[in-house]
Amino acid sequence: MRTVCNYLQYSTFLAPSWQNLPHTHAKKGGKSCYTIMVSSTKLTNASIKVDKGVASSTHMTNFTINTTQTRTQTQTQTGRFGKYGGKYVPELLISCLNRLEDEFYKALDDPEFQEELAEGLRDYVGRETPLYYAERLTKYYKDVNGQGPEIYLKREDLNYGGGHNMNNALAQSMLAKRMGCTTVVTATAAGQHGLATAAACAKLGLQCTVFMGQADIERRPSAVSLIELLGAQEASSEAIREWVGSIETSYYSPASVIGPHPYPTMVREFQSVIGKEVRRQAMEKWGGLPDVLVACVGGGSNAMGLFHEFRHDEGVRLVGVEAAGCGLWSGKHSATLAEGDVGVYHGTMSYLLQDDEGQILHAHSVANGLECPGVGPELSYLKDSSRGEFDTVTDEEAVEAYKRLCRLEGIFPALEASHALAFLEKLCPTLPHGTKVVVNCSGRGDKDAARVLQFKPAHSYDGQQPEQSNGYDQIWENQYCPLPNATKKISRN
């Protein structure tokens, strides 16, 4: 029997009914949409002790396989990046994850699978994407003496689907079909990963179910419509019940480099095409490597896709940019590496946004795709090892960067990628003349234009809740920030 599990299936082990789990409920088209939230802190309902987010119980296993490293891994042990990563899952999921790992490495070594994937990335996704010299943006950052770095954009926004998501979604769906699964299940926030997965499943003749929260549905109605046109099911209660009872034929397709092993390694491997292309393109354009790589960081898939190829090139700086949201002082941000503590979430050990009791905190960003309270374990390792550098930019800075690229280069970057572009304001004045900087433009931002036009910085308000202009954003706390002079820290519980 071909079996693959996913870490959201904790629900079948920890509660007699999925309805007993924490969830977000939304109504759309007369149906109920649920996003199941599984965190270490919520496991207390199953009598599992929690300390700073790390679950400890005989029912949970930190499972690490000791094998020789493969060509695709940087971890010291399979599934581990330093102390981060691992498999913090119920025993009943271990065999499922082991089988998934075996099938993944078999696929990597299968020339037929690799040829099919390369063909799909070329003919369906539209790879390779250009390494674009941003001439006017480069001039913008020159000093009074005409000195400054050269800025290049890795144009992942030109992929089919509008972002880097399709690199992973297509490969995951191909692996699902190879394993004999008939249904792919995934979750999406900004809608891009859900759209990419639905498209890949339509191409491969697979069924697809997409989980999307209420606030995300309200923010991204166009993405929901496209997902439905591609034939994907809405995540109604009936679909969830059917999926939970059909793990033999279902496959979970993760959006980012988060989850129990092998998910972080799989997603990073499928996204590493970004960095591999950059290496080749840089050699063609200037005969050397980039000096600085810059990528936004939410969960971390686009960042690891860019960074991984250059992890052993010590002369190449790896810079990740997190969302400071309304400001780190406000408590409304998604800066996990800057402000988080080590804990376990979704089956992996990494940095998390959590309170003193280990409760996972709400993440905020103007960019939906960066609203993640955790981060990939390999990025946590890059931080602790000092191989990676990490900084933050605010919502306001990201919005300004979005507008700047539109006006200077005629390119609409996703608000997620705009965080990486915004960091150029801090980075460029510190760099020698001629430094080669590559920024990962991880997605297309036409979907964000309305939000950018509606955005008002926190200091433009008098402390009163502004009126909603047209219902584009229904949730107050997800769009607007507290005033900078507020004296009380905002709770994100």
PDB file of C-alpha atoms in Angstrom, residues 4 40 43 101 156-157 207 209 225-226 286 291 332 353 398 404 415 424 431 436 445 477:
ATOM      1  CA  VAL A   4       2.262   9.194   2.803  1.00  0.00           C
ATOM      2  CA  SER A  40       3.062  22.618  20.338  1.00  0.00           C
ATOM      3  CA  LEU A  43      -1.143  20.054  22.532  1.00  0.00           C
ATOM      4  CA  GLU A 101      11.822  10.443   2.756  1.00  0.00           C
ATOM      5  CA  GLU A 156      10.839  34.757  -9.974  1.00  0.00           C
ATOM      6  CA  ASP A 157       7.798  36.968 -10.542  1.00  0.00           C
ATOM      7  CA  GLN A 207      -7.491  16.112  -6.981  1.00  0.00           C
ATOM      8  CA  THR A 209      -7.937  20.530  -1.562  1.00  0.00           C
ATOM      9  CA  SER A 225     -11.658  32.258  -7.721  1.00  0.00           C
ATOM     10  CA  LEU A 226      -8.644  31.067  -9.712  1.00  0.00           C
ATOM     11  CA  TRP A 286      30.235  39.268 -15.038  1.00  0.00           C
ATOM     12  CA  ASP A 291      28.765  39.501  -3.502  1.00  0.00           C
ATOM     13  CA  LYS A 332       2.838  43.337  15.705  1.00  0.00           C
ATOM     14  CA  LEU A 353       7.205  33.802  18.116  1.00  0.00           C
ATOM     15  CA  ALA A 398       8.096  47.671   2.284  1.00  0.00           C
ATOM     16  CA  ARG A 404       9.913  52.718  -5.833  1.00  0.00           C
ATOM     17  CA  LEU A 415       4.818  42.868  -0.989  1.00  0.00           C
ATOM     18  CA  LEU A 424      18.560  48.123   0.035  1.00  0.00           C
ATOM     19  CA  LEU A 431      28.799  48.685   0.119  1.00  0.00           C
ATOM     20  CA  LYS A 436      27.145  42.813  -7.116  1.00  0.00           C
ATOM     21  CA  GLY A 445       2.753  42.217  -6.997  1.00  0.00           C
ATOM     22  CA  GLU A 477      -5.516  44.313  13.332  1.00  0.00           C
TER      23      GLU A 477
END
